[in-house]
PDB file of C-alpha atoms in Angstrom:
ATOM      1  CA  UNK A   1     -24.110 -12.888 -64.239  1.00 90.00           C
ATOM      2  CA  UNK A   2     -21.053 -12.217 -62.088  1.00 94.00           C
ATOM      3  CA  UNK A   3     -21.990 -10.710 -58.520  1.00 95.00           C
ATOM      4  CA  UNK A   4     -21.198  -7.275 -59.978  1.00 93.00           C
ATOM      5  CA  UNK A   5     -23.061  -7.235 -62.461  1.00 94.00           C
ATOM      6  CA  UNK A   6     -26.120  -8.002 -60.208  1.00 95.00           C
ATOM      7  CA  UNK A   7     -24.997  -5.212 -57.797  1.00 95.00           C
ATOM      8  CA  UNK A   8     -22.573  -2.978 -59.061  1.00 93.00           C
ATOM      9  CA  UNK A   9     -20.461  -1.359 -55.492  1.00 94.00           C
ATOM     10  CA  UNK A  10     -22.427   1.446 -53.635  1.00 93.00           C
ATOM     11  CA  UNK A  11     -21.196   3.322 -50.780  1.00 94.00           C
ATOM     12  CA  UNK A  12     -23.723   3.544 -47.949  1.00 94.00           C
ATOM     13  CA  UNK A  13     -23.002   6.671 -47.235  1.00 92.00           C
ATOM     14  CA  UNK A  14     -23.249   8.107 -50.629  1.00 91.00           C
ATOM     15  CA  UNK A  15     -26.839   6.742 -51.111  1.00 91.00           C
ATOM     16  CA  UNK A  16     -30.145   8.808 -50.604  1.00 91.00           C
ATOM     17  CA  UNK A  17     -31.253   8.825 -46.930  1.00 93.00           C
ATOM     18  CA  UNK A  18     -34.224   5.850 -46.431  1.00 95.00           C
ATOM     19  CA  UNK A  19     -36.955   7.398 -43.572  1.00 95.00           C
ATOM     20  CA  UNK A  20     -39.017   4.249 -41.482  1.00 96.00           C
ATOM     21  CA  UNK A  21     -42.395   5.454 -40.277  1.00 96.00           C
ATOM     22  CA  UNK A  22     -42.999   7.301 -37.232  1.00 95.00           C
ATOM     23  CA  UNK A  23     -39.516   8.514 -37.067  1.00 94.00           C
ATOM     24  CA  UNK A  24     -38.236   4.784 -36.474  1.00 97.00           C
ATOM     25  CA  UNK A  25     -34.690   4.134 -36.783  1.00 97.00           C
ATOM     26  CA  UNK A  26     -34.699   0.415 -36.958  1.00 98.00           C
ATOM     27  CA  UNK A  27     -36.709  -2.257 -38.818  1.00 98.00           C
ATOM     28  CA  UNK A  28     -35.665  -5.554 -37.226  1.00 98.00           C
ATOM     29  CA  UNK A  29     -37.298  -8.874 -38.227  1.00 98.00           C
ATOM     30  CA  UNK A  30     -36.760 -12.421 -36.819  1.00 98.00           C
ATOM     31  CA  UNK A  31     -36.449 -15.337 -39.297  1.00 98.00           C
ATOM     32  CA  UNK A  32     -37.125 -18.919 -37.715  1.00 98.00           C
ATOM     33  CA  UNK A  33     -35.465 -21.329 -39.939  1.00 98.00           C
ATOM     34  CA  UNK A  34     -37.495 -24.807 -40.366  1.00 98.00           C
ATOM     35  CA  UNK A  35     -36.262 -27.764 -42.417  1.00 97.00           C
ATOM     36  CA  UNK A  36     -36.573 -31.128 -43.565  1.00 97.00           C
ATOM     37  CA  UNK A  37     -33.487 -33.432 -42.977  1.00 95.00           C
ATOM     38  CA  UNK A  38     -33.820 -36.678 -45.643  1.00 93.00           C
ATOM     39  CA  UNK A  39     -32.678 -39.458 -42.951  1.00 93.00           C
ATOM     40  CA  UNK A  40     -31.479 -41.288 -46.136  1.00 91.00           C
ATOM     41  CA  UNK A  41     -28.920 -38.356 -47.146  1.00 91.00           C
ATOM     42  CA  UNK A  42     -25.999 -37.267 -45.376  1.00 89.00           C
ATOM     43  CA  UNK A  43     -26.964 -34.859 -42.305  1.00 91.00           C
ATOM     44  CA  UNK A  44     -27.018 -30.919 -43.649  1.00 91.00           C
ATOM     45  CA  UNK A  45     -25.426 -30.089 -40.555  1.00 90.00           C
ATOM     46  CA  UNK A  46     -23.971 -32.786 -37.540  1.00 89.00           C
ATOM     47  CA  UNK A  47     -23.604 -32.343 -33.693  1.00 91.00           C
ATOM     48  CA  UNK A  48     -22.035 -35.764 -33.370  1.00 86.00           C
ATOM     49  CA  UNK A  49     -19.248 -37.190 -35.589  1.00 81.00           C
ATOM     50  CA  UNK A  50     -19.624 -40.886 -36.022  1.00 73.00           C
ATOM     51  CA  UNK A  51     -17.334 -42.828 -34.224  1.00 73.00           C
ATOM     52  CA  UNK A  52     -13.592 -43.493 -35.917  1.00 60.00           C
ATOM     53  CA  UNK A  53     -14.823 -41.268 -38.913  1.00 64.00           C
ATOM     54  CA  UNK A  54     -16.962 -43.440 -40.737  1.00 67.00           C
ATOM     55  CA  UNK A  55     -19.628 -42.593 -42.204  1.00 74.00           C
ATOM     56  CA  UNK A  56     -23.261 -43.954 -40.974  1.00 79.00           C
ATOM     57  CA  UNK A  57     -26.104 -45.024 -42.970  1.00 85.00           C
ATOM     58  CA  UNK A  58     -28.999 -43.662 -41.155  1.00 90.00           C
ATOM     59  CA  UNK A  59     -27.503 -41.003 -39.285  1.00 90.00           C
ATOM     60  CA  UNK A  60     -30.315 -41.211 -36.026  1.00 93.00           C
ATOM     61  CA  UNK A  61     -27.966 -38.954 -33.976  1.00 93.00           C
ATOM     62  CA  UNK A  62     -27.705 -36.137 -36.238  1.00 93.00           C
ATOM     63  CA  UNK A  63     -31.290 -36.952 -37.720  1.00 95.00           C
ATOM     64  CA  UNK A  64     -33.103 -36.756 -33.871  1.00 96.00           C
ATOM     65  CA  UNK A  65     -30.609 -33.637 -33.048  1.00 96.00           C
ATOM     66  CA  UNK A  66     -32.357 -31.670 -35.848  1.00 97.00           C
ATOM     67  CA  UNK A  67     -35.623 -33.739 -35.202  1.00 98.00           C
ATOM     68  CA  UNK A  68     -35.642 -32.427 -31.817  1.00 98.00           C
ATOM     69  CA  UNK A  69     -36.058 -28.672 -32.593  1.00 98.00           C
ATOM     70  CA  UNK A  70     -38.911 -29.552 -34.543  1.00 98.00           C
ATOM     71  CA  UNK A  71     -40.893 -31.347 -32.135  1.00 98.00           C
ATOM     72  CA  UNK A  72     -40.027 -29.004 -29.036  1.00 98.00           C
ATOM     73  CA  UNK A  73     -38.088 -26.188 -29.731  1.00 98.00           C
ATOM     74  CA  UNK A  74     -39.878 -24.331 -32.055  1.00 98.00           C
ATOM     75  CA  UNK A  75     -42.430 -24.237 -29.756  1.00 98.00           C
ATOM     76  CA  UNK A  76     -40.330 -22.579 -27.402  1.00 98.00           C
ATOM     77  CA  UNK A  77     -39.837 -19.792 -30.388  1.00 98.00           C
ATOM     78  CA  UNK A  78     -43.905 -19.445 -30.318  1.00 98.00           C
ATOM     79  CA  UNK A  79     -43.884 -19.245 -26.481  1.00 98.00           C
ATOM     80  CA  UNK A  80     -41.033 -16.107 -26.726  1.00 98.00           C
ATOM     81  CA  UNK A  81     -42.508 -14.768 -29.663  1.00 98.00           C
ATOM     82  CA  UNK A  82     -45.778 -14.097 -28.601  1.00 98.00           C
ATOM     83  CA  UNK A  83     -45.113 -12.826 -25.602  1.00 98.00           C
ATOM     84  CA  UNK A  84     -43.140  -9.883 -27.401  1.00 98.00           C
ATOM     85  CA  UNK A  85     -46.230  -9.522 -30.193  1.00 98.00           C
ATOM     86  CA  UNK A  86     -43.679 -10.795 -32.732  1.00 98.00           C
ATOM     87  CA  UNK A  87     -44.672 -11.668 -35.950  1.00 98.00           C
ATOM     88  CA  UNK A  88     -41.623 -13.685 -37.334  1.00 98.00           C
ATOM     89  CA  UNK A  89     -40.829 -14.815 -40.640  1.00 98.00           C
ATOM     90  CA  UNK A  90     -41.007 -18.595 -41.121  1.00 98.00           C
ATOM     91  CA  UNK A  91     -38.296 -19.431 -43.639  1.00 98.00           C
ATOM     92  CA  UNK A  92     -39.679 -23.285 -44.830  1.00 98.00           C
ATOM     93  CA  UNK A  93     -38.957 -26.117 -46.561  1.00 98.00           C
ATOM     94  CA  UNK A  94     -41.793 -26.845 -49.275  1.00 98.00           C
ATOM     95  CA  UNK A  95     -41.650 -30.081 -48.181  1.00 97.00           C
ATOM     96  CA  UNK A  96     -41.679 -29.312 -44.152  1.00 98.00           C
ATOM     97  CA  UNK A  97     -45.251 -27.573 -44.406  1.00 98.00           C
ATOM     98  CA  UNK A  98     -46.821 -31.477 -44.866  1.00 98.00           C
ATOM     99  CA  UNK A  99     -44.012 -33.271 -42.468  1.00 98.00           C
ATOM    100  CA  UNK A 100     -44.354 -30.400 -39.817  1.00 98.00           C
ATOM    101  CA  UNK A 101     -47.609 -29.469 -40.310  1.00 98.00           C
ATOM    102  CA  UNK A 102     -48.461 -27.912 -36.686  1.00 98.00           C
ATOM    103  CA  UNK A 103     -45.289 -25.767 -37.248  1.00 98.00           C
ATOM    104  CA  UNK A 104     -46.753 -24.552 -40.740  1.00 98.00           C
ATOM    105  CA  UNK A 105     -49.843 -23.974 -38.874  1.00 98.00           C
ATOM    106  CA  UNK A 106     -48.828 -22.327 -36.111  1.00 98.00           C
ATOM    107  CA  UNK A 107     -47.128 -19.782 -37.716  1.00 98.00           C
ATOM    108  CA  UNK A 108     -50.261 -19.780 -39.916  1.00 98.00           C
ATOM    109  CA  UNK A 109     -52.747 -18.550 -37.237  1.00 98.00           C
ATOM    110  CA  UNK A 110     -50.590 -16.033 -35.954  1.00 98.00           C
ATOM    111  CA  UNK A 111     -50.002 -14.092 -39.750  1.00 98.00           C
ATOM    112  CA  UNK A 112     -46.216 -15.173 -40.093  1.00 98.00           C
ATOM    113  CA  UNK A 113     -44.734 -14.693 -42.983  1.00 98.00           C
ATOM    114  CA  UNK A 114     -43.773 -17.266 -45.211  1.00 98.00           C
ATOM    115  CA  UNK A 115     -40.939 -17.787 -47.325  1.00 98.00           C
ATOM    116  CA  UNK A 116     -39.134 -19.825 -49.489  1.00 98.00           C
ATOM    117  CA  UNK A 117     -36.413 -21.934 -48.459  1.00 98.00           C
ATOM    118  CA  UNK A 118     -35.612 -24.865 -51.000  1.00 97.00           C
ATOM    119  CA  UNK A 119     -38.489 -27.784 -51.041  1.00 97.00           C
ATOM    120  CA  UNK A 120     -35.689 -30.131 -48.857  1.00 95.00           C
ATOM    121  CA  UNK A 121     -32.364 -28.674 -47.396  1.00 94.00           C
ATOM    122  CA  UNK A 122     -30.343 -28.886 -49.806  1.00 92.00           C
ATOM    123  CA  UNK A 123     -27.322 -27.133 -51.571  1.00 91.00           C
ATOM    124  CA  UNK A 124     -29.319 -24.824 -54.489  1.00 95.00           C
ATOM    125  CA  UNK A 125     -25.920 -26.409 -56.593  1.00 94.00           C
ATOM    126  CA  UNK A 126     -26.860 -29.783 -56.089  1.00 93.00           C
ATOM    127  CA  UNK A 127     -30.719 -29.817 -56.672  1.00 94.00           C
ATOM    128  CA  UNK A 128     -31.344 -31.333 -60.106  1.00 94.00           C
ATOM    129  CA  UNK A 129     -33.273 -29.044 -61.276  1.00 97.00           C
ATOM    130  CA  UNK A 130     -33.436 -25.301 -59.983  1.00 97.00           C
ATOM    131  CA  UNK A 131     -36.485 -24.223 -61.229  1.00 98.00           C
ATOM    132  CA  UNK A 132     -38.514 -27.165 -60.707  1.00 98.00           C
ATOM    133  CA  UNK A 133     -37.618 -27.146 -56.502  1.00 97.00           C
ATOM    134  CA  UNK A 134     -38.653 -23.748 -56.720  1.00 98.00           C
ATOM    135  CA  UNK A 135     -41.512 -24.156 -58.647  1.00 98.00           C
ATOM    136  CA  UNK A 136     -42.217 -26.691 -55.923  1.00 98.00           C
ATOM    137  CA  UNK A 137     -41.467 -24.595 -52.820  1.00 98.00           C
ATOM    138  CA  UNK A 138     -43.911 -21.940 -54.410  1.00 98.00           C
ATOM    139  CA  UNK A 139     -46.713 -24.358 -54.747  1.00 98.00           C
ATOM    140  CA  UNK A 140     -46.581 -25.982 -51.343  1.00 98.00           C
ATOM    141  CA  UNK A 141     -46.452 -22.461 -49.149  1.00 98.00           C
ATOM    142  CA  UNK A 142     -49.252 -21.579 -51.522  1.00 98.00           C
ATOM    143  CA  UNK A 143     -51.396 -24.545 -51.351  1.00 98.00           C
ATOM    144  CA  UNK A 144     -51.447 -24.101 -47.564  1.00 98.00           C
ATOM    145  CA  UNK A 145     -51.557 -21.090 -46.444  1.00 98.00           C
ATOM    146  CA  UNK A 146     -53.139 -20.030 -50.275  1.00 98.00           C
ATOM    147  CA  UNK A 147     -51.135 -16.802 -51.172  1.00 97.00           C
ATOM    148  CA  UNK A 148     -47.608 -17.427 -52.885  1.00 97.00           C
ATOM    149  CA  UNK A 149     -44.461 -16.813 -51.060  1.00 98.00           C
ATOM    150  CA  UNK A 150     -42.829 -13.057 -51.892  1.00 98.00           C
ATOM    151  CA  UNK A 151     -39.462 -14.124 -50.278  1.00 98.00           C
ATOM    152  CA  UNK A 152     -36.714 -16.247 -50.817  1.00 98.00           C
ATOM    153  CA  UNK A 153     -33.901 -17.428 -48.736  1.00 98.00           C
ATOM    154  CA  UNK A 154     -31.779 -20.321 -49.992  1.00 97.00           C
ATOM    155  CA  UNK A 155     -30.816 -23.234 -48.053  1.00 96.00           C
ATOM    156  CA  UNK A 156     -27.652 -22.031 -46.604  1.00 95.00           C
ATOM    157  CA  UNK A 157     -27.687 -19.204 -48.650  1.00 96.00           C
ATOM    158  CA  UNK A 158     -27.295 -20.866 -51.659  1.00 96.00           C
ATOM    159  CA  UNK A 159     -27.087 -19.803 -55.155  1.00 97.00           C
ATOM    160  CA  UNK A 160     -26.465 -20.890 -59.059  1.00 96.00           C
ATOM    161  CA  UNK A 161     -25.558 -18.417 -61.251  1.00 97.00           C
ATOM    162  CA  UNK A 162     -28.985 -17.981 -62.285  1.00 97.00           C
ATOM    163  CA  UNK A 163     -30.738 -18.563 -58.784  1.00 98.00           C
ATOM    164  CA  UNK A 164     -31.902 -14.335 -58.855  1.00 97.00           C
ATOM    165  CA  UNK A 165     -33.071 -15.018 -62.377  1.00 98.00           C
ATOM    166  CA  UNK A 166     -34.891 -17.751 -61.735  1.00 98.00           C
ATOM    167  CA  UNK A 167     -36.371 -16.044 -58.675  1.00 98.00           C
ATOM    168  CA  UNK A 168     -37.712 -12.971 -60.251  1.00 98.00           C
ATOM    169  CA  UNK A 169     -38.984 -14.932 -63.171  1.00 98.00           C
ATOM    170  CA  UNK A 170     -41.134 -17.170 -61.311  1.00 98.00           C
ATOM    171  CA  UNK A 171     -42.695 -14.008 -59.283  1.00 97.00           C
ATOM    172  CA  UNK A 172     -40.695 -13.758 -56.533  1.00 98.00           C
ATOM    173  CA  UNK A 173     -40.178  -9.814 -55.161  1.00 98.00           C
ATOM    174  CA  UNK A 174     -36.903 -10.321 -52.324  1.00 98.00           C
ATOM    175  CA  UNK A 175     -34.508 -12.475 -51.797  1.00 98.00           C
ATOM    176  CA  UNK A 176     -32.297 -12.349 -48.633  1.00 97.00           C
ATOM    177  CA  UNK A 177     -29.278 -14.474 -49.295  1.00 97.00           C
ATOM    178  CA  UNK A 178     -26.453 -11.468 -50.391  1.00 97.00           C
ATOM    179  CA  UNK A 179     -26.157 -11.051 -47.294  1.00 97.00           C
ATOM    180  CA  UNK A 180     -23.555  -7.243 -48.325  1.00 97.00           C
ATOM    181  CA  UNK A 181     -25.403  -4.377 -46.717  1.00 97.00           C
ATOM    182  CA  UNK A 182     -27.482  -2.768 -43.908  1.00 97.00           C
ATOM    183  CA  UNK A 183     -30.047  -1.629 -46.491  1.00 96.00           C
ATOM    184  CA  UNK A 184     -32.342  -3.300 -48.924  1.00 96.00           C
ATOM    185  CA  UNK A 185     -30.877  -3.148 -52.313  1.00 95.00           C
ATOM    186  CA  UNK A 186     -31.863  -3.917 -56.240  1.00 95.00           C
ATOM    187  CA  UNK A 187     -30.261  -6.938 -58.174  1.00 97.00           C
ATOM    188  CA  UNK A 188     -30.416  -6.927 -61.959  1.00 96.00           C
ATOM    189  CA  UNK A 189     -31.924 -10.095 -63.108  1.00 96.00           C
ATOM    190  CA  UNK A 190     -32.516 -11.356 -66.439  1.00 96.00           C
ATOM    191  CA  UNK A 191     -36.415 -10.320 -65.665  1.00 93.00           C
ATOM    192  CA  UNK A 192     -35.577  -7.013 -64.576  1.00 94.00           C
ATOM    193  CA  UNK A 193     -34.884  -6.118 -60.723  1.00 95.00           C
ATOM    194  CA  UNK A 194     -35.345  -7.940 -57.670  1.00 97.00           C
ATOM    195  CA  UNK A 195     -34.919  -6.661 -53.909  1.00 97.00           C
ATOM    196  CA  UNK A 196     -32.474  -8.258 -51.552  1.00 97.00           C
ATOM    197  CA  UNK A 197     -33.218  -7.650 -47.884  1.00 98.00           C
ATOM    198  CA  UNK A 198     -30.387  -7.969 -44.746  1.00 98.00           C
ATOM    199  CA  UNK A 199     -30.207 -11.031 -43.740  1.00 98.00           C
ATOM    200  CA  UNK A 200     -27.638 -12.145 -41.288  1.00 96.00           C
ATOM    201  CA  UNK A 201     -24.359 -14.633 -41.120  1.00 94.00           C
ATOM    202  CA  UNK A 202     -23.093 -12.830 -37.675  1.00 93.00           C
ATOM    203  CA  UNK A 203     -26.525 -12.910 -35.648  1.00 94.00           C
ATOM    204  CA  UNK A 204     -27.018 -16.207 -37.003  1.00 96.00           C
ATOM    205  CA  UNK A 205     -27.294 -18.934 -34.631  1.00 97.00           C
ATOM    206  CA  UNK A 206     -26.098 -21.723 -37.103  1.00 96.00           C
ATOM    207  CA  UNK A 207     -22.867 -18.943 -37.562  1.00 95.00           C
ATOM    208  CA  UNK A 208     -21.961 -18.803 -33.690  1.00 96.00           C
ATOM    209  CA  UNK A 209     -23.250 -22.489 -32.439  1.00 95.00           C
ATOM    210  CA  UNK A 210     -22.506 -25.120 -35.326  1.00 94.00           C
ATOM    211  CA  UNK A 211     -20.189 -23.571 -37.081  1.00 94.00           C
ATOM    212  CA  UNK A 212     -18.183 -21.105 -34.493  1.00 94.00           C
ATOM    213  CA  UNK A 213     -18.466 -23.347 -31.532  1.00 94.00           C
ATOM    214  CA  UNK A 214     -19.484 -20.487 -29.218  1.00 95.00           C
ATOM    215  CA  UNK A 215     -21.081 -20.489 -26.028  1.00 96.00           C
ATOM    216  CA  UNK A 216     -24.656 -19.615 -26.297  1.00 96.00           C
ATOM    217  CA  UNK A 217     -24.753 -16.077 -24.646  1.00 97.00           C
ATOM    218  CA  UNK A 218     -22.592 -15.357 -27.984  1.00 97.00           C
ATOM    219  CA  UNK A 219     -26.030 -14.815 -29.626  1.00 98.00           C
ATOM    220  CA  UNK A 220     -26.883 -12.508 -27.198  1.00 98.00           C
ATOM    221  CA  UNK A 221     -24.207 -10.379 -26.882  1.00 98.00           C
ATOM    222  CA  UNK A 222     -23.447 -10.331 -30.046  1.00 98.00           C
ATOM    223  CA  UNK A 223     -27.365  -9.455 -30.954  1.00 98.00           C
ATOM    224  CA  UNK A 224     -27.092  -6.497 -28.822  1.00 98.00           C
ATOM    225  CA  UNK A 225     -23.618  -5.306 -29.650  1.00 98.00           C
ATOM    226  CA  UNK A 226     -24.965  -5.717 -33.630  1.00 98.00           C
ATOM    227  CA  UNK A 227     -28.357  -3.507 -33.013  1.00 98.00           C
ATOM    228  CA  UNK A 228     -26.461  -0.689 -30.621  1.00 98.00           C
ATOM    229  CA  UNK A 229     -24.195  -0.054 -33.874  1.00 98.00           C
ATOM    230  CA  UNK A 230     -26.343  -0.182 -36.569  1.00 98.00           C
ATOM    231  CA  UNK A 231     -28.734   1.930 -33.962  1.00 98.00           C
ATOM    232  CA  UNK A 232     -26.058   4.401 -33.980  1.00 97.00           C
ATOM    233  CA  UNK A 233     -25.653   4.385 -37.783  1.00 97.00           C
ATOM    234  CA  UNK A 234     -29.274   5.145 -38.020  1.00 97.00           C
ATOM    235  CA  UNK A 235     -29.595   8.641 -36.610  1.00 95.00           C
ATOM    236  CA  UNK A 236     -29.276  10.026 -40.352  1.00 90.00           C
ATOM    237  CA  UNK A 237     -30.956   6.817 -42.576  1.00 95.00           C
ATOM    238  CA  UNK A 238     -32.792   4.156 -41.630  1.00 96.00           C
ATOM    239  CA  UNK A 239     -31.173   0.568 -41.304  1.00 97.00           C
ATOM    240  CA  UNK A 240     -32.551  -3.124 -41.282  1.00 98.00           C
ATOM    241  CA  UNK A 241     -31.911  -5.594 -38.875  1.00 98.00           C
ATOM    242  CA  UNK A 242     -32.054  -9.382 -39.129  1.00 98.00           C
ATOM    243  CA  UNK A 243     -31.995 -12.197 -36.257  1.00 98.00           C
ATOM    244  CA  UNK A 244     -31.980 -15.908 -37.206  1.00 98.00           C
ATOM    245  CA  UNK A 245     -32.810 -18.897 -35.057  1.00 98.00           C
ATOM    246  CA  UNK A 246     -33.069 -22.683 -35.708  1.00 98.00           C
ATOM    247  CA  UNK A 247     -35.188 -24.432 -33.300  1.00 98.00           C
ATOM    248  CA  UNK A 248     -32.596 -27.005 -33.276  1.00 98.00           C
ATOM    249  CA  UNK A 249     -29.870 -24.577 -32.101  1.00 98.00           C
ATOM    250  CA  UNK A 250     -31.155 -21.686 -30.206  1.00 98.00           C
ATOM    251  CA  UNK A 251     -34.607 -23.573 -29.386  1.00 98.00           C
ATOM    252  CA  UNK A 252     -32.809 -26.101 -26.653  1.00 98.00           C
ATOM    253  CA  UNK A 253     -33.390 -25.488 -23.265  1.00 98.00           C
ATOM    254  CA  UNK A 254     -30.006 -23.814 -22.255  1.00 98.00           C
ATOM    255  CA  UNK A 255     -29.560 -21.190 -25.378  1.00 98.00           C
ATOM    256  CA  UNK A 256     -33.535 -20.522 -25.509  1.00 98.00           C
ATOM    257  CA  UNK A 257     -32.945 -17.546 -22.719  1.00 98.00           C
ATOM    258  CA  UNK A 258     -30.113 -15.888 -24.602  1.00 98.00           C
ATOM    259  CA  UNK A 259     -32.686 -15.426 -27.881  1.00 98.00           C
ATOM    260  CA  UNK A 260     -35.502 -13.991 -25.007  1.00 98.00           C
ATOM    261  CA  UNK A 261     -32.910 -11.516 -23.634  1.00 98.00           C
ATOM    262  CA  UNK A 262     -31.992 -10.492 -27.057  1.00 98.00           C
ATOM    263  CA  UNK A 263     -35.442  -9.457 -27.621  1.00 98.00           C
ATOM    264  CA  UNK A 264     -35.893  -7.966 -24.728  1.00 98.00           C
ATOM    265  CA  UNK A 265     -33.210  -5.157 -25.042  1.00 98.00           C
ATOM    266  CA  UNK A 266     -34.017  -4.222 -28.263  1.00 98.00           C
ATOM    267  CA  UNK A 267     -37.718  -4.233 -27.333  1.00 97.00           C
ATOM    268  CA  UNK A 268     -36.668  -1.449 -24.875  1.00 97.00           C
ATOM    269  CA  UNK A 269     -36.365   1.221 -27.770  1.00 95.00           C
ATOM    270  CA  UNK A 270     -39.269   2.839 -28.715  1.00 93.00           C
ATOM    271  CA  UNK A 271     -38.083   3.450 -32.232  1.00 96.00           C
ATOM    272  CA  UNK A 272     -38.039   0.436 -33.631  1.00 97.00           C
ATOM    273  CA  UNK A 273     -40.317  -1.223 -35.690  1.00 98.00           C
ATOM    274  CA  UNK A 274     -40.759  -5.393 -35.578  1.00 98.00           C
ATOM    275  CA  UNK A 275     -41.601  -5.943 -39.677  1.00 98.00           C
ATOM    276  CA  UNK A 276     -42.132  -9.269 -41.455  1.00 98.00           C
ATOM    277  CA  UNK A 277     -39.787  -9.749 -45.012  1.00 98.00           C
ATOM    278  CA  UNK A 278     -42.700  -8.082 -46.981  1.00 98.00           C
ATOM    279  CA  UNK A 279     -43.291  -5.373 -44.713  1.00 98.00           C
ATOM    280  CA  UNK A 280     -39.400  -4.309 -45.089  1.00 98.00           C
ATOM    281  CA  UNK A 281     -40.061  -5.021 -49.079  1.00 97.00           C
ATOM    282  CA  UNK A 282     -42.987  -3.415 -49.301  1.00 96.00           C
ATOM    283  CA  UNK A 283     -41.616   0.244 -47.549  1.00 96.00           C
ATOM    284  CA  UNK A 284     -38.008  -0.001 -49.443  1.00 96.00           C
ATOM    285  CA  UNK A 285     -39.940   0.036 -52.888  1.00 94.00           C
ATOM    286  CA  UNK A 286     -41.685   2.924 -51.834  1.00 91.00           C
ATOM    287  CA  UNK A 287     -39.122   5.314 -51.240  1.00 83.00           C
ATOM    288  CA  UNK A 288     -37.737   5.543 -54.785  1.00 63.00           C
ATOM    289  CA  UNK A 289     -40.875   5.707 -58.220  1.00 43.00           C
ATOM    290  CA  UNK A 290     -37.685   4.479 -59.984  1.00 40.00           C
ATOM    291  CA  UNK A 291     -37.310   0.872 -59.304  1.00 44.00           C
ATOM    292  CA  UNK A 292     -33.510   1.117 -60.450  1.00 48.00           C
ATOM    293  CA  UNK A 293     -32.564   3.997 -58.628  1.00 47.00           C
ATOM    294  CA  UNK A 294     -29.766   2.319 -56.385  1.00 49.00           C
ATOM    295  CA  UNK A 295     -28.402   0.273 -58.950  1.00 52.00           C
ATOM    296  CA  UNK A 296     -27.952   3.904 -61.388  1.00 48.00           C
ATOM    297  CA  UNK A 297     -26.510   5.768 -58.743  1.00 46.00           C
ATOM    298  CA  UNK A 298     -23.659   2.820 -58.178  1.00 44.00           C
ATOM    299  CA  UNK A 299     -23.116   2.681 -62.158  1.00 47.00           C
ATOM    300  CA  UNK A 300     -22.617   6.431 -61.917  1.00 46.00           C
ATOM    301  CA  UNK A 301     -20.415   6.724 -58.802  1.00 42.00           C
ATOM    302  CA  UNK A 302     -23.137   9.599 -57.564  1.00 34.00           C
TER     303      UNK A 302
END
């Protein structure tokens, strides 16, 4: 299906309010991103060109940039995270539960959830076979912490045509890579509907650091600036809010602060409401008995 046939265009403001408990305005929830870099591929993502721009066979600078994040950034996330009461959302590759395995069990023992992100970090395009690394994915996030995943986020947000198909087929309930509103919304599958919660390209530190070149108080500021508005926009409906970390990125030692302060002015508010993916799922479905409510009102122009 083309993108608008998934989502047919819906005006935010034309759509029926969306109320948070306890009169919250704002569910926000924190994603921490943790992969699997093949040392015999090319690098997802690189830090360091190699000299004259040739290519290198392993890659150990660009392999032991990412490798670092792993081993002691992340646990700089825990550190932050728990001293807020955070439960984040640990978006995993199948195949990083077994290489990282204190990660996966950290975020284990203190009830993250856990979601989907491709079994290695990988395009979704260039993974032989779709179903099967999702298949996979599903089993390994099962196997250890032993409930399925309900969430999916590709590896840098990638889709086929049929990724949301494929998704809702094999059981999953939300997806977060359209990343098109400040709502949940419903995409039409081929298996009937499946929710796609806010993620985030702008308060996303791969966005501002890797890709943007910005200096790390850009995450900051720009987390702030991003939950003031959409604070604002919730006095009449509620909104979602989505922060996104890599420990490779925001978990070094001179970005880790900007992340903290982040999370400190929002945690100022009293109206807002730190949720995991399935939380946010879980209260979105509720509001409507008709599972296809948003998607009729944008086919109807109501």
């Amino acid at each position: 299906m083309l993108p608008i046939e998934r989502i047919p265009y819906s005006a935010i403001t034309e759509r029926p309010c969306l109320t948070l408990p306890g009169g919250a305005r704002l569910a926000v929830w924190v994603i921490v991103n943790v992969e699997e870099w093949n040392p015999r591929e090319p690098m997802p993502r690189t830090v360091l060109p190699p000299p004259a721009g040739t290519s290198a066979s392993p890659d150990i600078p660009n392999w032991a940039w990412h490798e670092y994040g792993n081993r002691v950034g992340f646990w700089r996330f825990v550190q932050v995270l728990d001293s807020f009461k955070i439960r984040a959302v640990l978006a995993i590759n199948g195949s990083a539960i077994a290489a990282y395995e204190p990660i996966a069990r950290a975020a284990l023992d203190r009830g993250w959830e856990f979601i989907g992100h491709g079994f290695s970090q990988k395009n979704m395009q260039k993974v032989p076979d779709e179903r099967e690394d999702i298949v996979k994915t599903t089993n390994a996030i099962r196997g250890f912490t032993g409930r399925r995943p309900r969430g999916w986020l590709g590896p840098g947000l990638t889709e086929t045509w049929e990724t949301p198909d494929i998704l809702a087929e094999e059981g999953y309930e939300y997806v977060c890579d359209w990343v098109l509103d400040d709502r949940p919304v419903r995409l039409s599958t081929r298996a009937g509907t499946i929710v796609n919660i806010p993620y985030t390209q702008e308060c996303n530190d791969v966005a501002m650091i890797a890709v943007q070149h910005q200096r790390a108080l850009e995450y900051r500021d720009r987390a702030i600036d991003q939950f003031e508005q959409l604070y604002l926009d919730a006095k009449e409906s509620a909104r979602v809010m989505a922060l996104v970390v890599h420990p490779y990125l925001m978990g070094v030692p001179h970005r880790l602060r900007y992340f903290r302060e982040a999370l400190e002015h929002i945690s100022r508010r009293p109206d807002i409401l730190f949720w995991t993916g399935e939380e946010i799922h879980d209260w979105y479905v509720t509001q409507s008995a008709d599972p296809a409510t948003d998607l009729r009102t944008a086919q109807k122009g109501v």
